[in-house]
Amino acid sequence: MKANYLEESLFRELEERLLQPDVRKSAKDVMDLLADEFIEFGSSGRVFDKQQIINSLQNERIEPLTQRSITEFKTLVLATGVVLVTYRVVKYISDEQPVHSLRSSIWKLTNARWKMVFHQGTLLRES
């Protein structure tokens, strides 16, 4: 079942927060959004836990003119308090070709707060 409009808007806002450079650089902000049991299957093929993601985002080099946009955003309620979101991200870096990726995340309601427990990014060759 698809999440209702308000829930879908909330999940889109949460996902967009994780794309913002100031949030990505803030260990506290990232810690607040990720569950302790968080795991990510990265586009590199590597598997990351919460602390590894926080560390890598602290060291992430962000180009000054980098912009990311979300398209094709969808939600699916898997169970009470568990939601799957899927979408595409287009990353623009100044004059370079845009980078496209498919993204999926699972969010779980814990202590009245939504936390991401899983994320996967897959790079696409298409433009």
Coordinates of C-alpha atoms in Angstrom, one line a residue:
M1 CA 0.0 0.0 0.0
K2 CA 1.2 3.5 -0.9
A3 CA 1.8 5.9 2.0
N4 CA -0.7 8.8 2.2
Y5 CA 0.2 12.2 0.8
L6 CA 1.4 13.6 4.1
E7 CA 3.6 10.6 4.9
E8 CA 5.0 10.6 1.4
S9 CA 5.9 14.3 1.7
L10 CA 7.6 13.6 5.0
F11 CA 9.7 10.8 3.5
R12 CA 10.7 12.9 0.6
E13 CA 11.7 15.7 3.0
L14 CA 13.8 13.2 5.0
E15 CA 15.5 11.9 1.9
E16 CA 16.2 15.4 0.6
R17 CA 17.8 16.3 3.9
L18 CA 20.3 13.6 3.5
L19 CA 21.3 15.1 0.1
Q20 CA 22.0 18.5 1.5
P21 CA 25.7 19.3 2.0
D22 CA 25.2 20.9 5.4
V23 CA 23.3 17.9 6.7
R24 CA 25.8 15.4 5.2
K25 CA 28.7 17.2 7.0
S26 CA 26.9 17.2 10.4
A27 CA 27.5 13.9 12.3
K28 CA 24.7 14.8 14.7
D29 CA 22.2 15.4 11.8
V30 CA 23.1 12.1 10.2
M31 CA 23.0 10.2 13.5
D32 CA 19.5 11.6 14.1
L33 CA 18.3 10.3 10.7
L34 CA 19.9 6.8 10.7
A35 CA 18.9 3.9 13.0
D36 CA 21.7 2.3 15.0
E37 CA 21.3 -0.9 13.0
F38 CA 21.5 1.0 9.7
I39 CA 23.2 -0.6 6.7
E40 CA 23.9 0.7 3.2
F41 CA 24.8 -1.2 0.0
G42 CA 26.8 1.5 -1.8
S43 CA 27.0 2.1 -5.5
S44 CA 30.7 1.0 -5.2
G45 CA 29.6 -2.5 -4.1
R46 CA 30.8 -1.9 -0.6
V47 CA 28.6 -2.4 2.5
F48 CA 28.6 0.3 5.2
D49 CA 27.2 0.6 8.7
K50 CA 26.0 3.8 10.4
Q51 CA 29.4 4.8 11.8
Q52 CA 31.2 4.2 8.5
I53 CA 28.6 6.4 6.7
I54 CA 29.0 9.2 9.2
N55 CA 32.8 9.0 8.8
S56 CA 32.7 8.9 5.0
L57 CA 30.3 11.9 4.8
Q58 CA 32.6 13.9 7.2
N59 CA 35.3 13.4 4.6
E60 CA 33.2 13.8 1.5
R61 CA 34.5 16.3 -1.0
I62 CA 31.6 18.4 -2.3
E63 CA 32.1 20.4 -5.4
P64 CA 30.9 24.0 -5.0
L65 CA 28.3 23.8 -7.7
T66 CA 26.9 20.4 -6.9
Q67 CA 23.2 20.0 -7.0
R68 CA 21.1 16.8 -6.5
S69 CA 17.5 16.4 -7.5
I70 CA 15.0 13.6 -6.8
T71 CA 12.6 12.3 -9.4
E72 CA 10.1 9.4 -9.6
F73 CA 9.7 9.3 -5.8
K74 CA 7.5 6.5 -4.6
T75 CA 6.5 5.0 -1.2
L76 CA 5.3 1.5 -0.2
V77 CA 4.1 0.6 3.3
L78 CA 5.7 -2.8 4.1
A79 CA 4.2 -3.1 7.5
T80 CA 2.9 -0.8 10.3
G81 CA 5.8 1.6 11.0
V82 CA 8.0 0.4 8.1
V83 CA 8.1 2.1 4.7
L84 CA 10.1 1.5 1.5
V85 CA 10.9 4.6 -0.6
T86 CA 12.4 4.4 -4.1
Y87 CA 13.5 7.2 -6.4
R88 CA 16.0 8.5 -8.8
V89 CA 18.7 11.1 -8.1
V90 CA 20.3 13.2 -10.7
K91 CA 23.6 14.8 -9.5
Y92 CA 24.8 17.8 -11.4
I93 CA 28.4 19.1 -10.9
S94 CA 29.1 22.4 -12.8
D95 CA 29.9 21.6 -16.4
E96 CA 30.2 17.8 -16.1
Q97 CA 27.6 15.3 -17.4
P98 CA 24.9 14.5 -14.8
V99 CA 25.2 11.3 -12.8
H100 CA 22.0 9.3 -12.4
S101 CA 21.3 6.7 -9.8
L102 CA 18.4 4.6 -8.5
R103 CA 17.9 4.8 -4.7
S104 CA 15.9 2.8 -2.2
S105 CA 15.6 3.2 1.5
I106 CA 13.7 1.5 4.3
W107 CA 12.4 3.8 7.1
K108 CA 11.2 2.4 10.5
L109 CA 9.2 4.3 13.1
T110 CA 11.2 4.0 16.4
N111 CA 10.3 5.9 19.5
A112 CA 7.9 8.2 17.5
R113 CA 10.7 9.1 15.0
W114 CA 11.4 7.8 11.6
K115 CA 14.9 6.4 11.1
M116 CA 16.5 5.0 8.0
V117 CA 17.5 1.3 8.6
F118 CA 18.6 0.5 5.0
H119 CA 19.7 2.3 1.9
Q120 CA 21.0 1.2 -1.5
G121 CA 22.3 3.3 -4.4
T122 CA 22.8 2.0 -7.9
L123 CA 24.6 4.1 -10.6
L124 CA 22.9 4.2 -14.0
R125 CA 24.7 4.5 -17.3
E126 CA 21.9 6.5 -18.9
S127 CA 21.8 10.3 -19.0

